[in-house]
Coordinates of C-alpha atoms and ligand atoms in Angstrom, one line a residue:
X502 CA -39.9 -18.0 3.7
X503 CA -38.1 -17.8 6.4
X504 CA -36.7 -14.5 6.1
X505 CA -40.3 -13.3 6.9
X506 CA -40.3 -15.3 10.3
X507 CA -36.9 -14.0 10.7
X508 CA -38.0 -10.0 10.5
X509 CA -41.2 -10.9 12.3
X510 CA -39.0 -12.1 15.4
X511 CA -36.5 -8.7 15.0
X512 CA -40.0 -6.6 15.3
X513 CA -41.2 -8.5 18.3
X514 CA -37.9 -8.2 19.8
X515 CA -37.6 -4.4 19.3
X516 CA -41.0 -3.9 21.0
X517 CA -40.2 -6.0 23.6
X518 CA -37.1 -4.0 24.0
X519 CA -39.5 -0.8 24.0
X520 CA -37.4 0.5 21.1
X521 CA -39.1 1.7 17.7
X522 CA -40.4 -0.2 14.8
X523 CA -37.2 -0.7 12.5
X524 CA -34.7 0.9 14.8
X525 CA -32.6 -2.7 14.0
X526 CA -31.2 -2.9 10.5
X527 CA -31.2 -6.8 10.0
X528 CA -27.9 -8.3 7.6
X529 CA -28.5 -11.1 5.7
X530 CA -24.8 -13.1 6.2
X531 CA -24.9 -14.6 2.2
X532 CA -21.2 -16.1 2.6
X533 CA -20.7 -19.6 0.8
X534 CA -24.7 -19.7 0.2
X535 CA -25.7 -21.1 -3.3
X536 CA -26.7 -18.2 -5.8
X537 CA -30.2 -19.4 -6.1
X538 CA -30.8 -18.7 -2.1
X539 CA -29.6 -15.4 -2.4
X540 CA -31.5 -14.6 -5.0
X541 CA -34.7 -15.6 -3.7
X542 CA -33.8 -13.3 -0.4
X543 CA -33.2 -10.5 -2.7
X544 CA -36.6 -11.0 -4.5
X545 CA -38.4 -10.8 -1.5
X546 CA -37.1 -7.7 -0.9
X547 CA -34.1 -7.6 1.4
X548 CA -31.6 -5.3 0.5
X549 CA -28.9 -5.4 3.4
X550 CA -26.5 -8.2 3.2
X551 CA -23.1 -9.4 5.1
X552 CA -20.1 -11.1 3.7
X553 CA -17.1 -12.6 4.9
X554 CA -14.8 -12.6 2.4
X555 CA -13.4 -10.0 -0.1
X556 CA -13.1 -12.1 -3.4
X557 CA -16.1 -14.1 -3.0
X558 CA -17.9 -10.8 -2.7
X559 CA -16.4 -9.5 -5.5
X560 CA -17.7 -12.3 -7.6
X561 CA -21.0 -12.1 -6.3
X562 CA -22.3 -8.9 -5.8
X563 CA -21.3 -6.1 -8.8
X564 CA -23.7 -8.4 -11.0
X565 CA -26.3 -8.6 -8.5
X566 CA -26.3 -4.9 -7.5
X567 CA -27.4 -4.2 -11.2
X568 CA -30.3 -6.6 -11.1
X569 CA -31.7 -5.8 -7.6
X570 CA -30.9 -1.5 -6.8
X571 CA -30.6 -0.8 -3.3
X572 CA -28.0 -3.0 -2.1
X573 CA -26.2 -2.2 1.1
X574 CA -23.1 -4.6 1.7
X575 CA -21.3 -5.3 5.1
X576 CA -18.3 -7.1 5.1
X577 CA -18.7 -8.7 9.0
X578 CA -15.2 -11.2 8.3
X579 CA -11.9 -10.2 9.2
X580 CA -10.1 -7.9 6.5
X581 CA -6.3 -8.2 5.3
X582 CA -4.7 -4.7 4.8
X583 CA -3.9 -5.7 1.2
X584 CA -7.7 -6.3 0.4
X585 CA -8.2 -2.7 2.1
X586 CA -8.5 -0.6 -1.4
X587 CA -11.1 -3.3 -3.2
X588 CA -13.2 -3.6 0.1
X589 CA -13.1 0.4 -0.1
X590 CA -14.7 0.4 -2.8
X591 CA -17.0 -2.7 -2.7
X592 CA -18.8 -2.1 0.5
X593 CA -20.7 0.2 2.3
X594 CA -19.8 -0.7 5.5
X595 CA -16.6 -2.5 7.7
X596 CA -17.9 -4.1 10.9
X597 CA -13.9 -5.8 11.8
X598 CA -11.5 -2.9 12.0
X599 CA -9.4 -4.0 14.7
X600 CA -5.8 -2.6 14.3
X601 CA -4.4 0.9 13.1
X602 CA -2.4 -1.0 10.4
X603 CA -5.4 -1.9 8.7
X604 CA -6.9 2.0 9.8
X605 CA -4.2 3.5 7.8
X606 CA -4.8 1.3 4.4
X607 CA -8.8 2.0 4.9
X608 CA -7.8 6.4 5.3
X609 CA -5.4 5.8 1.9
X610 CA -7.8 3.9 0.1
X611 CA -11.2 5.9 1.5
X612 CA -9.1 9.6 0.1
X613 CA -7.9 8.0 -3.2
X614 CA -11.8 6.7 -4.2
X615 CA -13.1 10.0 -2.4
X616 CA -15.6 7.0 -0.2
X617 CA -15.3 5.9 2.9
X618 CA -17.7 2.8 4.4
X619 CA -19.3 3.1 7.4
X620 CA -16.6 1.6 10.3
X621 CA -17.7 -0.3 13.4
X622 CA -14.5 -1.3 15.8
X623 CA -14.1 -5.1 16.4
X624 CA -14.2 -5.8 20.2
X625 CA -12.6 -8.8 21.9
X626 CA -15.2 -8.9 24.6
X627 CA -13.6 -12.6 25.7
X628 CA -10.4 -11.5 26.2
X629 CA -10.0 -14.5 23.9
X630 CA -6.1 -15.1 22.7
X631 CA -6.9 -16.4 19.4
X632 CA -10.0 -14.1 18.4
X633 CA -9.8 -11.0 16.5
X634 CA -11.0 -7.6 17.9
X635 CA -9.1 -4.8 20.2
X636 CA -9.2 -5.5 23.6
X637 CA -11.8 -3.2 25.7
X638 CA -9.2 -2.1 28.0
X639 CA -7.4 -0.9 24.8
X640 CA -10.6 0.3 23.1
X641 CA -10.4 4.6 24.0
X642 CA -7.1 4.3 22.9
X643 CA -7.9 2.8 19.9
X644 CA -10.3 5.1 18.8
X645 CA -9.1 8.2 19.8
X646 CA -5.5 7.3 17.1
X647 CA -8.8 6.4 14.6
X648 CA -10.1 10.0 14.8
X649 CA -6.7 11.1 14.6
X650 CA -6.6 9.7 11.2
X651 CA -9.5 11.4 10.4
X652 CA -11.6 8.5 10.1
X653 CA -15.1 8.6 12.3
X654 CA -16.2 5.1 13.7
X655 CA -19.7 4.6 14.0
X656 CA -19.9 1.6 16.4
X657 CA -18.6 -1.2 17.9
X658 CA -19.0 -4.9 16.6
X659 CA -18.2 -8.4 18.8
X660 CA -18.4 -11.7 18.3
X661 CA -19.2 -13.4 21.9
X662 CA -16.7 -16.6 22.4
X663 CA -18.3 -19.8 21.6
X664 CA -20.8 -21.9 24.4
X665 CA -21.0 -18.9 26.4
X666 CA -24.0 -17.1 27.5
X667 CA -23.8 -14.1 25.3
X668 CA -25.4 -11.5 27.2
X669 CA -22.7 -9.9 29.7
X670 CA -20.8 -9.5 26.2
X671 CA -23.6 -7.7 24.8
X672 CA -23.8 -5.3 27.4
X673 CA -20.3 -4.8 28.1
X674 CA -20.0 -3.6 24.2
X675 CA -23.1 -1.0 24.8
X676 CA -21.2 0.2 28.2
X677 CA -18.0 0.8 25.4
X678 CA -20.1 2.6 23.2
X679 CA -21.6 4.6 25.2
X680 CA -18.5 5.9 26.7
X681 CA -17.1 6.3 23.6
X682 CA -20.3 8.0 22.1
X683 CA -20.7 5.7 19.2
X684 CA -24.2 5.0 18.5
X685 CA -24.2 1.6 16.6
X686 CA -23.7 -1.5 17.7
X687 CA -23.4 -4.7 15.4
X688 CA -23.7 -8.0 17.5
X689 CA -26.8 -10.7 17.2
X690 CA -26.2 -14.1 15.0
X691 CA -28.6 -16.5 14.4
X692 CA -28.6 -17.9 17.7
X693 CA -29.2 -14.8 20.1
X694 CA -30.2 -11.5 17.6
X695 CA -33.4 -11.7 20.1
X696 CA -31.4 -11.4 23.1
X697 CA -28.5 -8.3 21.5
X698 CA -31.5 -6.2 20.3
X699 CA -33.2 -6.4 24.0
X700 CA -29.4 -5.6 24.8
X701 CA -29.7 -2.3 22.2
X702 CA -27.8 -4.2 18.9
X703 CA -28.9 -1.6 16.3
X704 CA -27.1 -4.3 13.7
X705 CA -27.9 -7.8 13.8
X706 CA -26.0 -10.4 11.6
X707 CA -28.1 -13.5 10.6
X708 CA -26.6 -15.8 8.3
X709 CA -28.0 -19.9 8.2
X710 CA -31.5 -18.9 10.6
X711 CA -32.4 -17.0 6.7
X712 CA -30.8 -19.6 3.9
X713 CA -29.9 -22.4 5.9
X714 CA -26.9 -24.1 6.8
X715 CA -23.7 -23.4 4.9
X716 CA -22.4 -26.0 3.1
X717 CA -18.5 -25.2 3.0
X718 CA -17.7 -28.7 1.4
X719 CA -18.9 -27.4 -2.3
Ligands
LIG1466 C1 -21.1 -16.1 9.6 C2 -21.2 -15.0 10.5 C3 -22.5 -14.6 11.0 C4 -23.8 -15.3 10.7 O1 -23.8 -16.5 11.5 P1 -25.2 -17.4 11.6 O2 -24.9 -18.1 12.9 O3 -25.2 -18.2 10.4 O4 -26.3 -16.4 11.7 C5 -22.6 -13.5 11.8 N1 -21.5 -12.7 12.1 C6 -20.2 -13.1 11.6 C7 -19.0 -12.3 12.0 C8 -20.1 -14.2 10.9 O5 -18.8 -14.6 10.4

């Protein structure tokens, strides 16, 4: 299946890189696939999976958490502050906090549950108007107000802008990271995860290259 060719390729890639075996945690994206695709990836073992949205997670995954133990769930799509307290306690990581609105709801949420999912930062590496993420002029800024709320960031997350090479954004969000000492870095989609691991992703998020294209019509 193609979720073996798909690991097979992240291994190559991290060798390639010179980095060690399974130093890249690969995210199955599972948004908007059929159940029965899932649930094949699941059976073959992978136990790491992305979603976009908060309600269509919660209707997915609390039934199969019970049936396959393990589970780790990353929500990789953008988060509304009033879905901050069920996405607190539905996933185990946030790869799209991008503004301290949305900080504060996660800190409220993480003391009342007593759990807190791992945070990456959203970056805006285009500088594009429309796209989500804190700008990386903005970025020290940003986190220093996040540690301020007590909260700990663990990386940085972009999504390069569309038809672009991706590669100077990839590197540009290592550069952030580094200077901001965070140590993961979440970027790599179907299309380029080879080229964002040589670039030090330690997160890649691949969605159709696993289960196929979405089908957003059904
Ligand atoms: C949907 C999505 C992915 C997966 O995209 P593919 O091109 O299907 O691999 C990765 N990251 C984010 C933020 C997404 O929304």
């Amino acid at each position: 299946m193609e979720l073996n060719d798909i690991t097979r390729r992240i291994r190559a890639a991290e060798t390639a890189a010179g980095r060690p075996e399974g130093s890249v945690t690969l995210i199955a994206v599972s948004k908007v696939q059929p159940d029965q695709r899932v649930e094949a990836v699941l059976d073959a073992g992978q136990r790491v999976f992305g979603e976009n949205y908060v309600q269509e997670a919660q209707g997915k995954w609390p039934d199969w958490r019970e049936r396959w133990p393990g589970v780790e769930l990353h929500m990789i799509g953008p988060l509304q502050s009033n879905k901050a307290k069920v996405a607190v306690g539905l996933f185990d990581a946030i790869h799209t906090l991008d503004r301290m609105s949305l900080a504060r709801k996660l800190a409220q949420a993480a003391e009342a549950q007593g759990r807190l999912p791992q945070l990456f930062v959203q970056v805006n590496t285009g500088d594009e108007p429309q796209k989500a993420g804190i700008l990386a002029d903005e970025l020290p800024g940003f986190i220093t107000q996040l540690r301020g709320l007590g909260l700990d960031p663990q990386g940085l997350m972009c999504i390069p802008p569309e038809g672009e090479d991706a590669t100077p954004h990839f590197r540009l969000l290592r550069k952030l990271a580094e200077a901001e000492g965070l140590e993961k870095l979440s970027m790599g989609m179907s299309a380029d995860f080879e080229s964002a691991i040589a670039e030090g992703a330690t997160h890649v998020r691949v969605g159709s290259a696993i289960f196929g294209k979405r089908d957003y019509s059904a």
